[in-house]
Coordinates of C-alpha atoms and ligand atoms in Angstrom, one line a residue:
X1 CA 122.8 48.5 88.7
X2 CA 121.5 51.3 91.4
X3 CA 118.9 49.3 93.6
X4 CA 115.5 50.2 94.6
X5 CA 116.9 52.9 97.2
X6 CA 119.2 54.4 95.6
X7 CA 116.8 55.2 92.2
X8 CA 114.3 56.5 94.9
X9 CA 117.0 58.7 96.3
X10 CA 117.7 60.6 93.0
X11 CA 114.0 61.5 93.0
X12 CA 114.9 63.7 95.8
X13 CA 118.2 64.7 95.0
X14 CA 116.5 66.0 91.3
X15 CA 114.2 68.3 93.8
X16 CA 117.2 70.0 95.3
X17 CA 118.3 71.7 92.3
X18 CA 115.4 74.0 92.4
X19 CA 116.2 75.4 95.8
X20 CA 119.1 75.6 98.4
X21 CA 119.6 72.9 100.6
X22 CA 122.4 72.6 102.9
X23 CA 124.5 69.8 102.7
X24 CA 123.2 68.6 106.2
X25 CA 119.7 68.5 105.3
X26 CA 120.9 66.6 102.2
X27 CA 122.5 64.0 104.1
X28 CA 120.4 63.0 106.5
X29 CA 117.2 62.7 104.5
X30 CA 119.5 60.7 102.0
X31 CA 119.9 57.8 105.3
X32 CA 117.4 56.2 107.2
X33 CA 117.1 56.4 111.0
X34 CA 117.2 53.0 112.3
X35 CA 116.2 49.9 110.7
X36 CA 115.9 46.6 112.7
X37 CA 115.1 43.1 111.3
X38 CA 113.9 40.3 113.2
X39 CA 112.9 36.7 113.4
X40 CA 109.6 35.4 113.7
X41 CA 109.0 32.2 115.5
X42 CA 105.7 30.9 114.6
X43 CA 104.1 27.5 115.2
X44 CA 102.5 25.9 112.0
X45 CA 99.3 23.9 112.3
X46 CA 101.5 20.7 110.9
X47 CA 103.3 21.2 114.4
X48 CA 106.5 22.4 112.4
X49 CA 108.3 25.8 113.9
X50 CA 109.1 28.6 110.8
X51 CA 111.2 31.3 111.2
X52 CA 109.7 34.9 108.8
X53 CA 112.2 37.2 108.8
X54 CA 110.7 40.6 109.3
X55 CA 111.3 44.6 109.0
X56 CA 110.8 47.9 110.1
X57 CA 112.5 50.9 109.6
X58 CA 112.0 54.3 110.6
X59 CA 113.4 56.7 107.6
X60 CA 113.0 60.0 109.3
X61 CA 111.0 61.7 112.2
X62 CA 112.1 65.5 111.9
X63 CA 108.2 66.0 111.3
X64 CA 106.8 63.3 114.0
X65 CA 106.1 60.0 114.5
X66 CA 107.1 57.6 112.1
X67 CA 104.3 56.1 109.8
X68 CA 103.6 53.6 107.1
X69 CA 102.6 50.4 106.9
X70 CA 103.3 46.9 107.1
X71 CA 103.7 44.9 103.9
X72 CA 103.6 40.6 104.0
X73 CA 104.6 39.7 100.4
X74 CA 107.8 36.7 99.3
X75 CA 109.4 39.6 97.7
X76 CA 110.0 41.7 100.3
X77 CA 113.4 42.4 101.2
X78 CA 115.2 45.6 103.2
X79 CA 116.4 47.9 100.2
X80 CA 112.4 47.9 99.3
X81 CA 111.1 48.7 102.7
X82 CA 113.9 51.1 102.9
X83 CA 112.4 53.0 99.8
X84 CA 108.9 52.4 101.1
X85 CA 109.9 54.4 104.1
X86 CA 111.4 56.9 102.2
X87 CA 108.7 57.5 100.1
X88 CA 106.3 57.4 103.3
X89 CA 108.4 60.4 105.0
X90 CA 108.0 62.7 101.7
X91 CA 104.1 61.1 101.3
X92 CA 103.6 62.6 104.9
X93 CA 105.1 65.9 104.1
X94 CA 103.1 66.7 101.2
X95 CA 99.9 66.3 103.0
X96 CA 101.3 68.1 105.9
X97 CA 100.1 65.6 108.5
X98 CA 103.0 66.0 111.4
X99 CA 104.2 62.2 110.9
X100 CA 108.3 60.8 109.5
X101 CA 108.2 58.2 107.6
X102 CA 108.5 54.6 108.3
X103 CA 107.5 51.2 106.7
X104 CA 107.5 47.4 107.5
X105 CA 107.2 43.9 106.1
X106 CA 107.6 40.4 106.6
X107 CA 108.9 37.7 104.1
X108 CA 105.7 35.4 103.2
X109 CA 103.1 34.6 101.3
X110 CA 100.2 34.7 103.8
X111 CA 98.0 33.2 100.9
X112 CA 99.7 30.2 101.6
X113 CA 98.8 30.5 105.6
X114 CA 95.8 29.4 107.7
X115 CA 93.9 32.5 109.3
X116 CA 95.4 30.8 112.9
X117 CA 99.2 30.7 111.5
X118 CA 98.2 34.2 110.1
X119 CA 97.2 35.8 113.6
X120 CA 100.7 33.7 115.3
X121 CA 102.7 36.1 112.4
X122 CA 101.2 39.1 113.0
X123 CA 101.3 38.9 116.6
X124 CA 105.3 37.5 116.8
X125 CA 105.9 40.0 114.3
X126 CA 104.5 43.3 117.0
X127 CA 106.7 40.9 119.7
X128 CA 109.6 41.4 117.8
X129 CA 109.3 45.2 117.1
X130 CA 107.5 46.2 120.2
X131 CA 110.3 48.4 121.5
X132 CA 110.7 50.3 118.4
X133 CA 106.8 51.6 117.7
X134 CA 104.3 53.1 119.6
X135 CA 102.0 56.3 119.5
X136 CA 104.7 58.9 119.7
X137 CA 107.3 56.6 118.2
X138 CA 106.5 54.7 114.8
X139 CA 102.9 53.6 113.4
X140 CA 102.1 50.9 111.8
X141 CA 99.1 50.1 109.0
X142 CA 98.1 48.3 106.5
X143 CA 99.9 47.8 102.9
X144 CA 100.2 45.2 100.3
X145 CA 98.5 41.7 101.6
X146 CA 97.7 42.9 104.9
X147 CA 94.5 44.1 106.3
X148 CA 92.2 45.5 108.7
X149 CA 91.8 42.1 110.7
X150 CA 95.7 42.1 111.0
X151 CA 96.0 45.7 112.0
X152 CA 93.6 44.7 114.9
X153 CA 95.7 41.5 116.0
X154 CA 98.6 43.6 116.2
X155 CA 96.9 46.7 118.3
X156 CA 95.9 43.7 120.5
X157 CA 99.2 42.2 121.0
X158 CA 100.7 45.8 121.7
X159 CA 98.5 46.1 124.2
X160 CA 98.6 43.2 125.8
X161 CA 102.4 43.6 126.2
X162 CA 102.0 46.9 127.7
X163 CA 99.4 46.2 129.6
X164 CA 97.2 49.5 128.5
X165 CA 95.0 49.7 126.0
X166 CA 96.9 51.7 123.1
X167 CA 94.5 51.7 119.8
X168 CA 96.8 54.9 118.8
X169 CA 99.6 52.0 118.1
X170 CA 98.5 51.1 114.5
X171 CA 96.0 53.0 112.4
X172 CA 94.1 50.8 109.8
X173 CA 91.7 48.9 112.5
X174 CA 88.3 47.5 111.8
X175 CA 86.1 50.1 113.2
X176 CA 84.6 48.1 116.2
X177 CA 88.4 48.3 117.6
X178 CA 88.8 52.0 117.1
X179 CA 89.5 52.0 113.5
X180 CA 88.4 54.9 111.4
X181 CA 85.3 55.5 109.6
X182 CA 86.3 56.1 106.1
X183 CA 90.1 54.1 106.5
X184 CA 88.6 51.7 104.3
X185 CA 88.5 53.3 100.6
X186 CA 90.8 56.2 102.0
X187 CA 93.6 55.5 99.8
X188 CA 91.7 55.5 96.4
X189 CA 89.2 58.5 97.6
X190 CA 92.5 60.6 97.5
X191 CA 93.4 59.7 94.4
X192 CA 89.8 60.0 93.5
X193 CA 89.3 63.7 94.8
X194 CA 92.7 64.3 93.0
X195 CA 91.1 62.7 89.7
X196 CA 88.1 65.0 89.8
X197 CA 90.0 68.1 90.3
X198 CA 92.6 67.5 87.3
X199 CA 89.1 66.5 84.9
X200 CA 87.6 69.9 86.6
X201 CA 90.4 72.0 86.0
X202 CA 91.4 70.5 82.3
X203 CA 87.9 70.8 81.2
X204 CA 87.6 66.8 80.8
X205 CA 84.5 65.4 80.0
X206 CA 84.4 62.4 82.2
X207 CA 81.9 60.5 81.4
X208 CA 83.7 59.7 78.4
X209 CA 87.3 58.9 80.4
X210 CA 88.7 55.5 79.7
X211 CA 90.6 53.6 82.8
X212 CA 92.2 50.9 83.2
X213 CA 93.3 49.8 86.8
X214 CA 96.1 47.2 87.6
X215 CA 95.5 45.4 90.5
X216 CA 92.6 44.9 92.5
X217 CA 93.5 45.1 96.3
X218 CA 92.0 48.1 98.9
X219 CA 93.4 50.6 96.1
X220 CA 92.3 48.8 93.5
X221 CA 88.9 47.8 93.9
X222 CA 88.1 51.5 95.2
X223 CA 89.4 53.3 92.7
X224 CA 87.6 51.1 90.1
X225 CA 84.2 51.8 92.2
X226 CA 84.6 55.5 92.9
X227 CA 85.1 56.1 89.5
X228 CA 82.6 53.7 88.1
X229 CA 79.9 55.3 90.0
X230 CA 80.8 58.5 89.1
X231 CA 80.2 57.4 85.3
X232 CA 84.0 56.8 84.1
X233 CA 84.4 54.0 82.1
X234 CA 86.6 51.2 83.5
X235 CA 87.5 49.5 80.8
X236 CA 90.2 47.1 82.2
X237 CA 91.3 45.5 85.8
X238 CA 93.6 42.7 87.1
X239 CA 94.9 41.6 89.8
X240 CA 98.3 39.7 90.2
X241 CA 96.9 36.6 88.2
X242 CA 96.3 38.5 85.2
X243 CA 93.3 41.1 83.7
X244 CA 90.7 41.7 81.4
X245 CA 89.5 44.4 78.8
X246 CA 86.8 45.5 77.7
X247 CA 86.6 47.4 75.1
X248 CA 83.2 48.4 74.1
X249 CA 81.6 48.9 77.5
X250 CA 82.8 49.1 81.3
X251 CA 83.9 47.3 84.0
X252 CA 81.4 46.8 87.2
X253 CA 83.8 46.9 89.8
X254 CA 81.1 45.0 92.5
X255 CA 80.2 42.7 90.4
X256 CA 84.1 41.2 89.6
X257 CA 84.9 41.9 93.3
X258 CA 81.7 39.7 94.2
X259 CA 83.1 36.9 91.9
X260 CA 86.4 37.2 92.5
X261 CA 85.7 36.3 96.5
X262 CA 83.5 33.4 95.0
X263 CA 86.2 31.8 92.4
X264 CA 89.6 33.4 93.3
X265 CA 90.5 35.3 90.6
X266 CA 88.9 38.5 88.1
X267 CA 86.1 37.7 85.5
X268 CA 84.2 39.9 83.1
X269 CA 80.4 39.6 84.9
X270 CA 77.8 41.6 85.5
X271 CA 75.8 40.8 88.1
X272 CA 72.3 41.5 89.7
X273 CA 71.8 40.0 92.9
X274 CA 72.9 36.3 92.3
X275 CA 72.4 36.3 88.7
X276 CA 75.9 37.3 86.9
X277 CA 76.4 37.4 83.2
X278 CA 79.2 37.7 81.1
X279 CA 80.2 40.4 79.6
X280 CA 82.0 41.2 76.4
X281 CA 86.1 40.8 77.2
X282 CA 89.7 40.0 76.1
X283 CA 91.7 38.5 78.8
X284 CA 95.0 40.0 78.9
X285 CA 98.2 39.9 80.6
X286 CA 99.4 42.8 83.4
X287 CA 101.9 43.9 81.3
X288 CA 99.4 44.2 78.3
X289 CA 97.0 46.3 80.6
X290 CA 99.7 48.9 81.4
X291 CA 99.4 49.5 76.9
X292 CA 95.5 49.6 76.2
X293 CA 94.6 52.9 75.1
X294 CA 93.3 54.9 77.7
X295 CA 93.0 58.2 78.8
X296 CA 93.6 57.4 82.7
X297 CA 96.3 54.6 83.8
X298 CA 96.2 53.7 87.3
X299 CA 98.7 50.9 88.8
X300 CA 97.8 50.3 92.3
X301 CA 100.2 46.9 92.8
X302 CA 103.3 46.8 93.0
X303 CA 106.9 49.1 91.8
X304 CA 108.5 48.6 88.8
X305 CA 105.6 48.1 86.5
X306 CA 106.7 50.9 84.2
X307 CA 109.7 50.8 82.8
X308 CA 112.5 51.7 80.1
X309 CA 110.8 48.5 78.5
X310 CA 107.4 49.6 78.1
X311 CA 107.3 53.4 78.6
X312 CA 107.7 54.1 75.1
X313 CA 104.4 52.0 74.8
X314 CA 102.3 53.7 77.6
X315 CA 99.1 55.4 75.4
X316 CA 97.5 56.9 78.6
X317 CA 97.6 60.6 79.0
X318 CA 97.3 60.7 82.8
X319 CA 98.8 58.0 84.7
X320 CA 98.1 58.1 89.0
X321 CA 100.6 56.2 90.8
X322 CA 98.0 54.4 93.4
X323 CA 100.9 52.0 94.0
X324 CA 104.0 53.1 95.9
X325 CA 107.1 53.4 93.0
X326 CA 105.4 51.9 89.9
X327 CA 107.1 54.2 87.5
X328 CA 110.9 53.4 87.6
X329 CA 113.3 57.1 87.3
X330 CA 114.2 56.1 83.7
X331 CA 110.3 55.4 82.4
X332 CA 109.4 58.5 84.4
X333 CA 112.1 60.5 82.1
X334 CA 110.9 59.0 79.2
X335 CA 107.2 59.5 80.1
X336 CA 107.9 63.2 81.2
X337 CA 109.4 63.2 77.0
X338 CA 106.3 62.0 75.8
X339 CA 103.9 64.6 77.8
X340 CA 102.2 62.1 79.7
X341 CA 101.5 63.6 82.6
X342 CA 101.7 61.2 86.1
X343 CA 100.6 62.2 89.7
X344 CA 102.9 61.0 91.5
X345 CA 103.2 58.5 94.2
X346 CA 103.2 60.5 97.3
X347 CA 100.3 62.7 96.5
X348 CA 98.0 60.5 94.8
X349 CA 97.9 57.6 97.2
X350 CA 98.4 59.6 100.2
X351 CA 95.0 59.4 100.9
X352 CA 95.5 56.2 102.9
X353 CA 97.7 57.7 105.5
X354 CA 96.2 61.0 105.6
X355 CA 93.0 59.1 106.9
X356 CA 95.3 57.4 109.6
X357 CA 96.3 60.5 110.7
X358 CA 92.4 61.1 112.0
X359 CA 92.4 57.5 113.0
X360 CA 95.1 58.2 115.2
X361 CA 94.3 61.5 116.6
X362 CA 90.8 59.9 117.2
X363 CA 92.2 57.3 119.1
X364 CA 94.2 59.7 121.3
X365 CA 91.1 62.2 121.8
X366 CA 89.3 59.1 122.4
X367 CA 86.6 61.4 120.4
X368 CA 85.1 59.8 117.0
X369 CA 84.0 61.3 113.6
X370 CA 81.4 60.7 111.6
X371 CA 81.8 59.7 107.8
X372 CA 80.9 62.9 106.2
X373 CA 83.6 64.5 108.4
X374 CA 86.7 61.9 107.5
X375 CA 85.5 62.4 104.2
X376 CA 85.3 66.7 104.3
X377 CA 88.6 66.9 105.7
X378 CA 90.3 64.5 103.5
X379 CA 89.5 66.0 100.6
X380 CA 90.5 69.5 102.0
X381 CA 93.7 67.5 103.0
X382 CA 94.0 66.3 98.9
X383 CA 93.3 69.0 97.0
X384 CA 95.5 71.7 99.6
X385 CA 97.9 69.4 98.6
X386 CA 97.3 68.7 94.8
X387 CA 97.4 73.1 94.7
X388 CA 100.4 73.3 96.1
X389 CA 101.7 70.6 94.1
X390 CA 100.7 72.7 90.8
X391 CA 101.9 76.1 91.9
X392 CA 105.3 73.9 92.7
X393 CA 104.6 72.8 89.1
X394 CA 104.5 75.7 87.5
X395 CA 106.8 77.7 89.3
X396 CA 109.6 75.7 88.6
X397 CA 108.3 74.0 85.2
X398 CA 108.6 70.6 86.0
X399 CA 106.6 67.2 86.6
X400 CA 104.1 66.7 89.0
X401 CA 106.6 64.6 91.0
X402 CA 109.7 66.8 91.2
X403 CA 107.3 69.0 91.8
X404 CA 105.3 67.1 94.9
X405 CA 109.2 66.3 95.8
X406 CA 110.2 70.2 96.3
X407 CA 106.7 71.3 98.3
X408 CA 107.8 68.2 100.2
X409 CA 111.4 68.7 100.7
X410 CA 111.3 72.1 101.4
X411 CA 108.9 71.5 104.7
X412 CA 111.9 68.7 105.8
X413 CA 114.8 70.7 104.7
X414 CA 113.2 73.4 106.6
X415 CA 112.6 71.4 110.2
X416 CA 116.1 70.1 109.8
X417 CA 118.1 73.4 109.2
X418 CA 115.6 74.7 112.4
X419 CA 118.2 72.7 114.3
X420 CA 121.0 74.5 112.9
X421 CA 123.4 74.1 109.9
X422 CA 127.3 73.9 109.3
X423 CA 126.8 77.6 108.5
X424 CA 125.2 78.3 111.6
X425 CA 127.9 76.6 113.6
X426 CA 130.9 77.8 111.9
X427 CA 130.0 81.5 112.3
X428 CA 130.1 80.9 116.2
Ligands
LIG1 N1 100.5 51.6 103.4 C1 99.9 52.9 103.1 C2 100.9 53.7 102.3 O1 101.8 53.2 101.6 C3 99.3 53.6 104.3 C4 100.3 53.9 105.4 C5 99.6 54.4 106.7 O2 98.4 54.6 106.7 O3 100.4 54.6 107.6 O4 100.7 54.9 102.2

């Protein structure tokens, strides 16, 4: 069975048929740069030395700097932050932000860490890979299980080892260390501005638009409470324990977040100040979320949530792909079959690094934005793309993601056939 890579592969390769590419081009975005893996020494507080193996790899930097972030999760393995980084160097292209692609992660389940063993990780982790990032090299930021505090840890440690203060290391750090107004809720307000223009544009009423959300990290919870306040209905969220469903009102995003800080997991409350109530729900399992009957599907976990299993069960209309390879290649075939229409991957969630891009070109101005201005010129950033995606769309009449997957390709194919092809060398 083709792994993770090599499904993710195909989604480019189906992109080429719809312009000429030279074989060179072809070849080298179809291999990654440079991937190293290393050990992480890291002193428990039982006194007991583990070794976390960890990852980065740098997919391809024909457009700049390598970016993407850093992922701490027991499944992670090298064929999945290979994809990751493949899908970061296409995300970064459709966007147009002048950045490759490149991802990271570290085997563990930092739920089972203390905050101290935590910060010993993070920072053995940037000792290991210090030689292979830095502002003009490879980026790192946040991803699944990893967070703001982390980010700023690491930028630390970097630092430290250089011994000059280099904030344009890692994008995704709290404010008060140079992080980015607006980095927080960055990756669902894409998706968000990218929501609005498809209701604009297909006359939806959307007040009356049904969501359900799976998963409740950063992209999650934002997307829930960006759409919430904007009067969807959010009739269902989970997170990895499992989800609940409403089905005659909606969900209130703050409210579950609040409790789910308090008690560890998702419950159906409302609350006002400290008084919550319950509201009227079903529990139900992740895999039953991805099936309610809604008009707008949004998995912002993990990949392979939809598949040849369930796709034939999917009711949603629109699905956005707030999680990095949800959809597998068959259930995306199957789906395309069925007319649901899905924004793919590497538009709709490329909010988060589009708002790392100003991060880091704040850092290295050492000049800060307001807000309102992250905020303006991400949504330029969103819907430029999310046009371009559509003329792409209609041009060559196919899905949004072949479609994101040519604009993209043909900006990489491009800057790699700049530096001449076989053609180019043959004829003298
Ligand atoms: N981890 C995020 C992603 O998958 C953000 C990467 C970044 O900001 O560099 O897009």
């Amino acid at each position: 069975m083709p792994g993770l890579f090599e499904n993710a592969v195909k989604q480019f390769e189906k992109a080429t048929r719809f312009f000429k590419v030279s074989d060179d081009a072809k070849k080298t975005l179809e291999n990654p740069k440079q991937i190293i893996e290393v050990s992480i020494p890291v002193r428990m507080d039982n006194g007991k030395l583990e070794i976390f193996k960890g990852y980065r790899v740098h997919y391809n930097d024909i457009l700049g700097p390598t970016k993407g972030g850093i992922r701490y999760h027991p499944n992670v393995d090298m064929d999945e932050v290979k994809t990751l980084a493949f899908w970061m160097t296409f995300k970064c292209a459709v966007v147009g932000i002048p950045f490759g692609g490149a991802k990271g992660g570290v085997i563990v389940n930092p739920k089972k860490l203390s905050k101290q063993e935590l910060e010993r990780l993070s920072r053995g982790y940037i000792r290991g890979i210090y030689e292979f990032i830095g502002p003009d090299i490879d980026i790192p930021a946040p991803d699944v299980y990893t967070n703001e505090t982390i980010m700023g840890w690491m930028a630390d440690e970097y630092s430290r080892i250089s011994r000059k203060l280099t904030p344009a290391v890692i994008t995704g750090k709290p404010v008060s260390l140079g992080g980015s107004k607006g980095r927080d809720d960055a990756t669902a307000r894409g998706a968000y501005y990218i929501i609005r223009e498809y209701a604009k544009k297909h006359n939806l009423d959307e007040k009356k638009l049904r969501v359900a959300v799976q998963g409740f990290g950063n992209a999650g919870y934002h997307i829930a409470r960006l759409l919430h306040d904007d009067g969807y209905k959010i009739v269902a969220l989970s997170d990895s324990k499992g989800g609940i469903y409403t089905k005659t009102g909606s969900l209130h995003p703050d409210s579950i977040l609040k409790v789910k800080q308090e008690k560890g997991m998702i419950d159906g409350v409302y609350c006002r100040g400290t008084v919550c109530d319950d509201i009227e729900h079903e529990d139900v399992t992740n895999e039953q979320l991805l099936e309610l009957d809604v008009d707008i599907l949004i998995p912002a976990a993990l990949e392979n949530q939809i598949t040849e299993k369930n796709a034939d069960r999917i009711k949603a209309k629109l699905i956005v792909e707030l999680a990095n390879g949800p959809t597998t290649i068959e259930a995306d075939e199957i789906l395309f079959k069925k007319g649901v229409t899905i924004i793919p991957d590497i538009l709709a969630n490329a909010g988060g690094v589009s708002v790392s891009y100003f991060e880091w070109v704040q850092n290295r101005a050492g000049y800060y934005w307001e807000l309102e201005t992250v905020q303006e010129r991400l949504k330029k950033l969103m819907v430029m793309a999310f046009e371009e995606v559509l003329k792409a769309r209609e041009e060559h009449k196919t899905s949004f993601r072949t479609a994101a997957y040519i604009y993209a390709s043909k900006k990489l194919v491009a800057a790699i056939e700049a530096k001449g092809t076989e053609e180019f060398f043959r004829r003298g």
